[in-house]
Amino acid sequence: MRDPRARMHRAALTIAADGSYAARLARHDDAAGSWFPERWTLSGPEPYAVPLQGNQPEEPDSALLPLADGRVLILRRVAGRFAVSLLYPAGPGTGELLLGAVHAPELTLLPPAPGGKRAYALAPEEHRTTLWLLHGGAEGPERVARIPGRCTGGVWLDRGGRLLALDRETDGRTKTVVVDLERGGETGPLLQITEESNDRLLLADPDSGLLLLRSDAPGHDRLGWCVLGSSLPVRFPECLRPAQAALTPFAMQPGQMLAPESCAVAFRVAAANGTWPAVWRPAERQLRHYPAPEGWLAGTGLWTADGELLLPYATGAEPCGVARVSVTVGMAEMAGMAKPVGAVEPVGAVVAEGLVGAERLVEPPEQAMQPTQQQPPAQEAQPVPPHQPVREAPEMQEMQEAQEAPSGAVPVAAAGSGGGIVPDAADTDNRSTASAQPRTVPAEPRRLPPHPGMCRPVPLQQAPQAAR
């Protein structure tokens, strides 16, 4: 009988914040099919994997987090507590440094922190959540903050690793809050569309300020986007609501300074007949489908600043590989696109593989929603000061003035402010549409050059200053 804990294992690769390393649990080819940690090096001329096997097999629910120095943090459940260790290559074997243990009924690693030197985890309980710093502190795991409510998720909002967004459930509703790690874990509201809606932040790009979220404010769960610090409403594109597939975002393109509408987002498309990647930009207003490389570790990938999507894969013949997908689209091309008129046509190679058909993948557009009234959310005891919107570049103002707001446009609530549904025209300009000649290149595995450095971040909000 299969171990039920195997279902808890996320099976995919976890990539370090700077894209230099990655780690996953791999399986032996023996009859037992036991698990062992594996570190991938992605910053060299070509990717390669190093096994980090210990004296005994790992449990399938062990969690891994790669650090920028090449070590891999492993979180193991041991007799009612969680043991934290660092693994690293040591000659022909594996070295291990025990950092300590955390006593908690549940402990979940947060996504890799910017800088790659620290590792955080959440210990949620029924009425509160403890934020732990597992590595990078003075010595051993240490508590950072206790946050009222049950928190999940975890999205970094800046390149310095100071502001962390969490999805907090209180009184049966889920809202996104921001935690300031340089002010003792002070929290404040970040995202509230309506008082009754459940709003969760999925991804954020500190360079462009693009936020991708999931909310039931339109009446049912929808994927939407907005810009951090902007007063413009949240938009819920029709192309991000395929009728016969589920979309899961996994990577955002860096380096799009003050240009959120040109920032590309990579999605995992899961349907009854397969799984493959797709790419979407707010300015394109369509979902571009791409064939997945054989053995793709579905739901994982990394964007380069040049606009290439890197997809890791593993096969029997090539146990560690990265496929490159060129999805660069210029701003001039996006500005000259015709208005959408129908459903997106999948890439020919995807259709040929039988993953999707040529039929429409989206439902008809919805009618405009009626406005709702709400009061501003209650402040925390010591809230984070409100984020200040940045003045947008002239070209962005022109693009936003020219674009019609889609159906279900909802203003995002920055810290300390409320939001409500804004009525608007039917969502005709944000539907999934066909492109006459989509500029797509199927993914082909080849050698991976050194990962380019991250671009200098733009301060999209005024970070709260430390108390003097």
Short mmCIF file of C-alpha atoms in Angstrom, two decimals:
data_model
loop_
_atom_site.label_atom_id
_atom_site.label_comp_id
_atom_site.label_asym_id
_atom_site.label_seq_id
_atom_site.Cartn_x
_atom_site.Cartn_y
_atom_site.Cartn_z
CA MET A 1 0.00 0.00 0.00
CA ARG A 2 1.28 3.44 -0.88
CA ASP A 3 2.37 5.63 2.01
CA PRO A 4 -0.36 8.32 2.42
CA ARG A 5 2.31 10.85 3.30
CA ALA A 6 3.55 10.61 -0.29
CA ARG A 7 0.55 12.72 -1.28
CA MET A 8 1.91 15.52 0.89
CA HIS A 9 5.12 15.70 -1.11
CA ARG A 10 5.08 18.47 -3.68
CA ALA A 11 7.34 16.48 -6.01
CA ALA A 12 8.55 19.56 -7.83
CA LEU A 13 11.75 21.55 -7.78
CA THR A 14 12.22 24.51 -5.42
CA ILE A 15 14.40 27.18 -7.01
CA ALA A 16 16.51 29.62 -4.98
CA ALA A 17 15.54 33.29 -5.08
CA ASP A 18 18.48 34.19 -7.35
CA GLY A 19 18.05 31.15 -9.60
CA SER A 20 21.51 29.78 -8.79
CA TYR A 21 20.46 26.48 -7.20
CA ALA A 22 17.42 24.29 -6.86
CA ALA A 23 16.50 21.27 -4.77
CA ARG A 24 14.00 18.45 -4.81
CA LEU A 25 13.32 15.00 -3.41
CA ALA A 26 14.18 12.36 -5.99
CA ARG A 27 13.43 8.65 -5.96
CA HIS A 28 15.83 5.74 -6.19
CA ASP A 29 15.37 3.26 -9.00
CA ASP A 30 15.34 0.35 -6.57
CA ALA A 31 12.28 -1.71 -5.71
CA ALA A 32 11.63 0.31 -2.56
CA GLY A 33 11.59 3.59 -4.44
CA SER A 34 13.00 5.47 -1.46
CA TRP A 35 13.50 9.23 -1.45
CA PHE A 36 16.71 11.25 -1.28
CA PRO A 37 17.54 14.99 -1.54
CA GLU A 38 19.02 16.25 -4.78
CA ARG A 39 20.60 19.65 -5.45
CA TRP A 40 20.62 21.19 -8.91
CA THR A 41 23.18 23.78 -10.00
CA LEU A 42 21.63 26.19 -12.51
CA SER A 43 24.22 28.99 -12.68
CA GLY A 44 26.93 27.15 -14.63
CA PRO A 45 27.35 26.55 -18.36
CA GLU A 46 24.91 23.64 -18.08
CA PRO A 47 22.76 22.32 -15.23
CA TYR A 48 23.84 19.32 -13.20
CA ALA A 49 22.52 17.49 -10.15
CA VAL A 50 24.31 16.30 -7.01
CA PRO A 51 22.66 13.71 -4.72
CA LEU A 52 22.69 14.58 -1.03
CA GLN A 53 22.01 11.17 0.42
CA GLY A 54 22.34 10.56 4.12
CA ASN A 55 22.65 7.35 6.10
CA GLN A 56 18.97 6.53 5.68
CA PRO A 57 16.18 7.30 3.18
CA GLU A 58 14.13 10.46 3.59
CA GLU A 59 10.42 10.55 4.29
CA PRO A 60 8.29 11.77 1.37
CA ASP A 61 6.94 14.71 3.40
CA SER A 62 10.39 16.20 4.11
CA ALA A 63 10.70 19.74 2.73
CA LEU A 64 13.75 21.26 1.01
CA LEU A 65 14.89 24.85 0.48
CA PRO A 66 18.04 25.73 -1.52
CA LEU A 67 20.23 28.59 -0.30
CA ALA A 68 22.40 30.91 -2.38
CA ASP A 69 25.62 29.41 -0.96
CA GLY A 70 24.80 25.96 -2.35
CA ARG A 71 23.62 24.37 0.88
CA VAL A 72 20.14 22.88 1.13
CA LEU A 73 17.93 23.27 4.19
CA ILE A 74 15.87 20.19 5.01
CA LEU A 75 12.87 20.10 7.33
CA ARG A 76 12.04 16.65 8.77
CA ARG A 77 9.16 15.63 10.99
CA VAL A 78 10.56 13.65 13.92
CA ALA A 79 8.34 12.46 16.80
CA GLY A 80 6.05 15.45 17.11
CA ARG A 81 8.65 18.08 16.25
CA PHE A 82 10.48 19.34 13.18
CA ALA A 83 14.24 18.96 12.88
CA VAL A 84 16.07 21.56 10.80
CA SER A 85 19.40 20.74 9.13
CA LEU A 86 21.67 21.97 6.35
CA LEU A 87 22.91 19.50 3.74
CA TYR A 88 25.96 20.05 1.52
CA PRO A 89 28.33 18.00 -0.65
CA ALA A 90 31.34 16.73 1.31
CA GLY A 91 33.72 14.82 -0.92
CA PRO A 92 32.03 11.63 -2.09
CA GLY A 93 29.37 11.90 0.64
CA THR A 94 26.99 14.38 2.21
CA GLY A 95 27.68 16.69 5.13
CA GLU A 96 24.91 17.65 7.53
CA LEU A 97 24.72 20.47 10.07
CA LEU A 98 21.90 20.27 12.60
CA LEU A 99 20.43 23.73 13.27
CA GLY A 100 17.84 22.79 15.88
CA ALA A 101 14.21 21.79 16.20
CA VAL A 102 10.81 23.45 16.29
CA HIS A 103 8.00 22.03 18.41
CA ALA A 104 4.79 22.63 16.50
CA PRO A 105 1.88 20.52 15.21
CA GLU A 106 2.43 21.93 11.70
CA LEU A 107 5.34 23.72 10.05
CA THR A 108 5.50 24.88 6.44
CA LEU A 109 8.49 26.35 4.64
CA LEU A 110 7.94 29.75 3.04
CA PRO A 111 9.20 30.45 -0.51
CA PRO A 112 12.93 31.27 -0.76
CA ALA A 113 13.65 34.67 0.74
CA PRO A 114 15.35 37.37 -1.36
CA GLY A 115 19.12 37.23 -0.95
CA GLY A 116 19.12 33.47 -0.43
CA LYS A 117 20.67 33.59 3.05
CA ARG A 118 17.60 33.16 5.23
CA ALA A 119 14.87 30.57 5.53
CA TYR A 120 11.45 31.13 7.11
CA ALA A 121 8.54 28.88 8.02
CA LEU A 122 4.96 29.20 9.27
CA ALA A 123 3.51 27.26 12.20
CA PRO A 124 -0.25 27.83 11.87
CA GLU A 125 -2.66 27.01 14.67
CA GLU A 126 -6.40 27.54 14.99
CA HIS A 127 -6.32 31.14 16.20
CA ARG A 128 -2.74 32.28 15.63
CA THR A 129 0.35 31.63 13.51
CA THR A 130 3.99 31.72 14.54
CA LEU A 131 6.53 32.96 12.00
CA TRP A 132 9.91 31.21 12.45
CA LEU A 133 13.35 32.14 11.16
CA LEU A 134 14.91 28.71 10.67
CA HIS A 135 18.27 29.83 9.29
CA GLY A 136 20.04 33.17 9.15
CA GLY A 137 19.57 34.30 12.73
CA ALA A 138 21.99 34.48 15.62
CA GLU A 139 21.81 30.79 16.47
CA GLY A 140 19.31 28.11 15.56
CA PRO A 141 15.62 28.58 14.80
CA GLU A 142 14.02 31.61 16.44
CA ARG A 143 10.53 33.09 16.64
CA VAL A 144 9.99 36.24 14.62
CA ALA A 145 6.36 37.03 15.35
CA ARG A 146 3.03 35.65 16.51
CA ILE A 147 0.26 36.74 14.16
CA PRO A 148 -3.45 36.55 15.10
CA GLY A 149 -5.36 34.21 12.80
CA ARG A 150 -4.37 31.20 10.74
CA CYS A 151 -1.86 32.22 8.03
CA THR A 152 -0.93 30.40 4.85
CA GLY A 153 0.71 31.28 1.54
CA GLY A 154 3.69 33.61 1.55
CA VAL A 155 4.80 36.15 -1.08
CA TRP A 156 7.81 38.48 -0.85
CA LEU A 157 7.02 42.08 -1.80
CA ASP A 158 10.55 43.55 -2.01
CA ARG A 159 14.08 42.56 -2.97
CA GLY A 160 15.42 43.16 0.53
CA GLY A 161 13.38 40.43 2.22
CA ARG A 162 11.67 42.84 4.60
CA LEU A 163 8.00 42.79 3.59
CA LEU A 164 6.19 39.44 3.54
CA ALA A 165 2.57 39.01 2.44
CA LEU A 166 0.52 36.26 4.09
CA ASP A 167 -3.04 35.05 3.59
CA ARG A 168 -4.70 35.25 7.01
CA GLU A 169 -7.99 33.58 7.91
CA THR A 170 -10.04 35.22 10.66
CA ASP A 171 -13.77 34.85 11.35
CA GLY A 172 -14.13 32.57 8.34
CA ARG A 173 -12.70 35.12 5.85
CA THR A 174 -9.26 35.18 4.26
CA LYS A 175 -7.48 38.48 3.58
CA THR A 176 -3.87 39.23 2.68
CA VAL A 177 -1.80 41.05 5.28
CA VAL A 178 1.76 42.37 5.12
CA VAL A 179 4.34 41.55 7.80
CA ASP A 180 7.26 43.93 8.40
CA LEU A 181 10.19 41.77 9.48
CA GLU A 182 12.35 44.75 10.45
CA ARG A 183 9.76 46.02 12.93
CA GLY A 184 9.27 42.91 15.00
CA GLY A 185 6.71 41.33 12.70
CA GLU A 186 4.19 44.20 12.75
CA THR A 187 1.24 43.44 10.53
CA GLY A 188 -1.26 45.50 8.58
CA PRO A 189 -3.89 44.89 5.87
CA LEU A 190 -2.62 44.70 2.30
CA LEU A 191 -5.44 43.31 0.16
CA GLN A 192 -9.18 43.60 0.85
CA ILE A 193 -11.52 43.83 -2.10
CA THR A 194 -14.79 43.63 -0.18
CA GLU A 195 -15.60 42.80 3.42
CA GLU A 196 -17.24 39.51 2.44
CA SER A 197 -14.73 38.33 -0.17
CA ASN A 198 -11.86 35.90 0.30
CA ASP A 199 -8.75 37.51 -1.22
CA ARG A 200 -5.44 35.70 -1.58
CA LEU A 201 -2.17 36.95 -3.07
CA LEU A 202 -0.48 34.37 -5.32
CA LEU A 203 2.55 36.15 -6.85
CA ALA A 204 4.18 39.58 -6.75
CA ASP A 205 6.95 41.16 -8.79
CA PRO A 206 8.87 43.87 -6.88
CA ASP A 207 10.27 45.41 -10.09
CA SER A 208 7.00 46.14 -11.89
CA GLY A 209 4.63 46.02 -8.92
CA LEU A 210 2.39 43.47 -10.65
CA LEU A 211 0.28 41.44 -8.22
CA LEU A 212 -1.56 38.26 -9.17
CA LEU A 213 -4.38 37.25 -6.84
CA ARG A 214 -7.33 34.93 -6.43
CA SER A 215 -10.64 36.26 -5.11
CA ASP A 216 -14.32 35.36 -4.98
CA ALA A 217 -15.36 39.04 -5.07
CA PRO A 218 -16.86 38.62 -8.58
CA GLY A 219 -19.18 35.91 -7.18
CA HIS A 220 -16.87 32.92 -7.56
CA ASP A 221 -13.13 32.27 -7.47
CA ARG A 222 -11.32 34.16 -10.22
CA LEU A 223 -7.72 35.04 -11.02
CA GLY A 224 -7.13 38.77 -11.11
CA TRP A 225 -4.33 41.30 -11.27
CA CYS A 226 -3.54 44.76 -9.99
CA VAL A 227 -0.54 46.99 -9.34
CA LEU A 228 0.98 47.50 -5.92
CA GLY A 229 0.36 51.05 -4.71
CA SER A 230 -1.94 51.91 -7.62
CA SER A 231 -5.48 53.28 -7.27
CA LEU A 232 -6.62 51.44 -10.41
CA PRO A 233 -9.12 48.59 -9.89
CA VAL A 234 -8.41 44.87 -9.80
CA ARG A 235 -9.10 43.25 -13.17
CA PHE A 236 -10.32 39.69 -13.73
CA PRO A 237 -9.41 38.69 -17.33
CA GLU A 238 -11.60 36.13 -19.05
CA CYS A 239 -8.56 34.44 -20.57
CA LEU A 240 -7.48 33.43 -17.05
CA ARG A 241 -10.69 31.46 -16.59
CA PRO A 242 -10.48 28.51 -19.01
CA ALA A 243 -13.58 26.33 -18.95
CA GLN A 244 -11.81 22.98 -19.18
CA ALA A 245 -8.53 23.51 -17.34
CA ALA A 246 -7.05 24.84 -14.11
CA LEU A 247 -4.39 27.57 -14.08
CA THR A 248 -1.67 27.82 -11.43
CA PRO A 249 0.85 30.69 -11.67
CA PHE A 250 4.44 29.79 -10.83
CA ALA A 251 6.79 32.54 -12.05
CA MET A 252 6.86 36.26 -12.94
CA GLN A 253 9.31 37.94 -15.29
CA PRO A 254 11.75 40.25 -13.45
CA GLY A 255 13.21 43.53 -14.61
CA GLN A 256 10.07 45.17 -15.99
CA MET A 257 10.68 48.47 -14.22
CA LEU A 258 7.43 50.42 -13.79
CA ALA A 259 5.89 48.39 -16.62
CA PRO A 260 3.43 45.97 -14.99
CA GLU A 261 1.40 45.46 -18.17
CA SER A 262 4.43 44.06 -20.00
CA CYS A 263 5.43 41.74 -17.15
CA ALA A 264 4.98 38.10 -18.20
CA VAL A 265 3.49 35.46 -15.91
CA ALA A 266 4.00 31.73 -16.40
CA PHE A 267 1.15 29.34 -15.60
CA ARG A 268 0.81 25.61 -15.27
CA VAL A 269 -2.23 24.48 -17.27
CA ALA A 270 -3.73 21.24 -15.94
CA ALA A 271 -6.47 19.59 -17.97
CA ALA A 272 -7.90 16.12 -18.33
CA ASN A 273 -5.60 15.43 -21.28
CA GLY A 274 -2.30 16.76 -19.96
CA THR A 275 -0.26 19.50 -18.33
CA TRP A 276 1.70 22.22 -20.12
CA PRO A 277 2.96 25.79 -19.55
CA ALA A 278 1.26 28.96 -20.72
CA VAL A 279 2.27 32.63 -20.65
CA TRP A 280 0.15 35.73 -20.10
CA ARG A 281 0.81 39.48 -20.03
CA PRO A 282 -1.79 42.06 -18.99
CA ALA A 283 -1.14 44.07 -22.17
CA GLU A 284 -1.59 41.06 -24.46
CA ARG A 285 -4.92 40.01 -22.93
CA GLN A 286 -4.55 36.43 -24.08
CA LEU A 287 -3.07 33.18 -22.84
CA ARG A 288 -0.29 31.74 -25.01
CA HIS A 289 0.13 27.97 -24.76
CA TYR A 290 3.47 26.16 -25.13
CA PRO A 291 4.36 22.48 -25.34
CA ALA A 292 6.05 21.18 -22.22
CA PRO A 293 9.46 19.50 -22.49
CA GLU A 294 9.46 15.79 -21.80
CA GLY A 295 9.80 15.16 -18.08
CA TRP A 296 8.92 18.74 -17.12
CA LEU A 297 8.74 19.14 -13.34
CA ALA A 298 5.31 20.63 -13.76
CA GLY A 299 4.63 23.94 -12.07
CA THR A 300 8.28 24.98 -11.77
CA GLY A 301 10.31 27.42 -13.81
CA LEU A 302 12.32 30.61 -13.81
CA TRP A 303 12.23 33.78 -15.88
CA THR A 304 15.35 35.55 -17.06
CA ALA A 305 15.45 39.33 -17.32
CA ASP A 306 15.68 38.91 -21.11
CA GLY A 307 12.26 37.27 -21.23
CA GLU A 308 13.19 33.61 -21.57
CA LEU A 309 11.28 31.03 -19.56
CA LEU A 310 13.46 28.24 -18.17
CA LEU A 311 11.66 24.95 -17.52
CA PRO A 312 13.47 22.24 -15.52
CA TYR A 313 12.90 18.62 -16.52
CA ALA A 314 14.17 15.16 -15.66
CA THR A 315 14.05 12.03 -17.79
CA GLY A 316 15.70 8.61 -17.70
CA ALA A 317 18.20 9.69 -20.33
CA GLU A 318 18.76 13.18 -18.90
CA PRO A 319 18.11 13.33 -15.14
CA CYS A 320 18.85 17.08 -14.90
CA GLY A 321 17.95 19.44 -17.71
CA VAL A 322 16.54 22.90 -18.37
CA ALA A 323 14.56 23.80 -21.48
CA ARG A 324 14.50 27.38 -22.74
CA VAL A 325 11.34 28.92 -24.15
CA SER A 326 11.66 32.28 -25.94
CA VAL A 327 8.49 34.27 -25.34
CA THR A 328 9.77 37.80 -25.89
CA VAL A 329 7.13 40.21 -27.16
CA GLY A 330 7.99 43.86 -27.69
CA MET A 331 5.93 46.74 -26.32
CA ALA A 332 5.40 48.04 -29.84
CA GLU A 333 3.80 44.73 -30.83
CA MET A 334 1.58 44.74 -27.76
CA ALA A 335 0.49 48.34 -28.37
CA GLY A 336 -0.51 47.48 -31.93
CA MET A 337 -2.58 44.42 -31.10
CA ALA A 338 -6.16 44.40 -32.31
CA LYS A 339 -8.98 44.18 -29.79
CA PRO A 340 -9.81 40.61 -28.78
CA VAL A 341 -12.70 39.00 -30.60
CA GLY A 342 -12.78 35.38 -29.44
CA ALA A 343 -10.97 32.57 -27.68
CA VAL A 344 -7.26 31.99 -27.87
CA GLU A 345 -6.04 29.44 -30.39
CA PRO A 346 -3.52 27.09 -28.78
CA VAL A 347 -0.05 26.87 -30.24
CA GLY A 348 0.03 24.45 -33.17
CA ALA A 349 2.52 22.12 -31.48
CA VAL A 350 0.25 21.83 -28.45
CA VAL A 351 -2.73 20.96 -30.63
CA ALA A 352 -0.64 18.42 -32.53
CA GLU A 353 0.23 16.67 -29.28
CA GLY A 354 -3.46 16.39 -28.49
CA LEU A 355 -3.27 18.42 -25.29
CA VAL A 356 -5.92 20.93 -26.28
CA GLY A 357 -8.31 21.28 -29.15
CA ALA A 358 -9.06 24.28 -31.30
CA GLU A 359 -12.36 24.92 -29.53
CA ARG A 360 -12.75 27.93 -27.27
CA LEU A 361 -11.28 27.57 -23.82
CA VAL A 362 -13.19 30.31 -22.02
CA GLU A 363 -16.76 30.94 -20.98
CA PRO A 364 -18.83 33.88 -22.27
CA PRO A 365 -18.03 37.22 -20.64
CA GLU A 366 -19.95 38.18 -17.53
CA GLN A 367 -22.14 41.22 -17.06
CA ALA A 368 -20.92 44.22 -15.13
CA MET A 369 -21.19 43.83 -11.37
CA GLN A 370 -23.04 46.19 -9.09
CA PRO A 371 -21.11 48.25 -6.55
CA THR A 372 -21.08 47.30 -2.90
CA GLN A 373 -20.59 49.44 0.16
CA GLN A 374 -18.09 48.61 2.88
CA GLN A 375 -16.27 50.16 5.76
CA PRO A 376 -12.48 50.39 5.93
CA PRO A 377 -10.94 47.35 7.64
CA ALA A 378 -10.09 47.66 11.30
CA GLN A 379 -6.49 48.55 12.02
CA GLU A 380 -4.12 46.29 13.91
CA ALA A 381 -2.64 47.35 17.20
CA GLN A 382 0.55 48.43 15.41
CA PRO A 383 -0.18 48.41 11.66
CA VAL A 384 2.41 48.87 8.98
CA PRO A 385 2.21 52.45 7.63
CA PRO A 386 0.24 52.65 4.35
CA HIS A 387 2.12 51.99 1.15
CA GLN A 388 2.55 55.07 -1.04
CA PRO A 389 1.84 54.70 -4.76
CA VAL A 390 4.64 55.66 -7.09
CA ARG A 391 4.11 58.21 -9.84
CA GLU A 392 3.70 56.29 -13.06
CA ALA A 393 5.72 56.95 -16.17
CA PRO A 394 3.96 58.94 -18.95
CA GLU A 395 3.83 55.96 -21.29
CA MET A 396 2.14 53.84 -18.63
CA GLN A 397 -0.44 56.57 -17.99
CA GLU A 398 -1.27 56.71 -21.70
CA MET A 399 -1.64 52.92 -21.87
CA GLN A 400 -3.87 52.79 -18.81
CA GLU A 401 -6.06 55.66 -20.05
CA ALA A 402 -6.49 53.92 -23.38
CA GLN A 403 -7.44 50.58 -21.84
CA GLU A 404 -11.06 49.95 -20.89
CA ALA A 405 -11.60 48.42 -17.46
CA PRO A 406 -13.00 44.87 -17.72
CA SER A 407 -16.04 43.43 -16.04
CA GLY A 408 -15.65 42.96 -12.33
CA ALA A 409 -13.06 45.69 -11.94
CA VAL A 410 -12.33 45.94 -8.24
CA PRO A 411 -10.05 48.43 -6.48
CA VAL A 412 -7.25 46.87 -4.49
CA ALA A 413 -7.05 48.01 -0.89
CA ALA A 414 -3.62 49.10 0.22
CA ALA A 415 -2.76 48.89 3.88
CA GLY A 416 -5.38 50.70 5.88
CA SER A 417 -7.92 51.35 3.11
CA GLY A 418 -11.08 49.61 2.00
CA GLY A 419 -12.27 48.66 -1.46
CA GLY A 420 -15.52 47.93 -3.28
CA ILE A 421 -16.66 46.50 -6.58
CA VAL A 422 -16.80 49.14 -9.29
CA PRO A 423 -19.41 48.75 -12.05
CA ASP A 424 -18.04 48.92 -15.55
CA ALA A 425 -18.57 47.76 -19.11
CA ALA A 426 -18.72 44.07 -19.99
CA ASP A 427 -15.38 42.32 -20.03
CA THR A 428 -14.85 42.40 -23.76
CA ASP A 429 -11.33 43.76 -23.96
CA ASN A 430 -9.82 41.26 -21.53
CA ARG A 431 -11.21 38.08 -22.99
CA SER A 432 -9.00 35.30 -24.24
CA THR A 433 -8.52 35.86 -27.97
CA ALA A 434 -6.86 34.43 -31.01
CA SER A 435 -3.67 35.97 -32.32
CA ALA A 436 -3.15 35.87 -36.06
CA GLN A 437 0.52 34.91 -35.84
CA PRO A 438 1.51 34.28 -32.23
CA ARG A 439 5.25 34.60 -31.81
CA THR A 440 5.86 31.37 -29.97
CA VAL A 441 8.81 29.00 -29.99
CA PRO A 442 8.36 25.45 -28.64
CA ALA A 443 10.61 24.61 -25.74
CA GLU A 444 13.81 22.83 -26.74
CA PRO A 445 16.36 21.54 -24.22
CA ARG A 446 19.81 22.96 -24.71
CA ARG A 447 22.70 24.22 -22.64
CA LEU A 448 21.85 26.81 -20.06
CA PRO A 449 24.10 29.91 -19.84
CA PRO A 450 24.89 31.52 -16.51
CA HIS A 451 21.82 32.98 -14.87
CA PRO A 452 21.76 36.75 -15.46
CA GLY A 453 21.83 39.02 -12.45
CA MET A 454 18.62 40.50 -11.18
CA CYS A 455 17.94 44.07 -12.22
CA ARG A 456 18.11 46.83 -9.66
CA PRO A 457 14.71 47.09 -7.94
CA VAL A 458 12.54 50.17 -8.16
CA PRO A 459 10.98 51.31 -4.85
CA LEU A 460 7.29 50.80 -5.66
CA GLN A 461 6.23 51.75 -2.18
CA GLN A 462 7.60 53.77 0.67
CA ALA A 463 8.80 51.19 3.14
CA PRO A 464 8.08 52.01 6.80
CA GLN A 465 11.05 53.47 8.59
CA ALA A 466 12.45 51.85 11.68
CA ALA A 467 11.62 53.59 14.94
CA ARG A 468 14.38 55.88 16.07
#
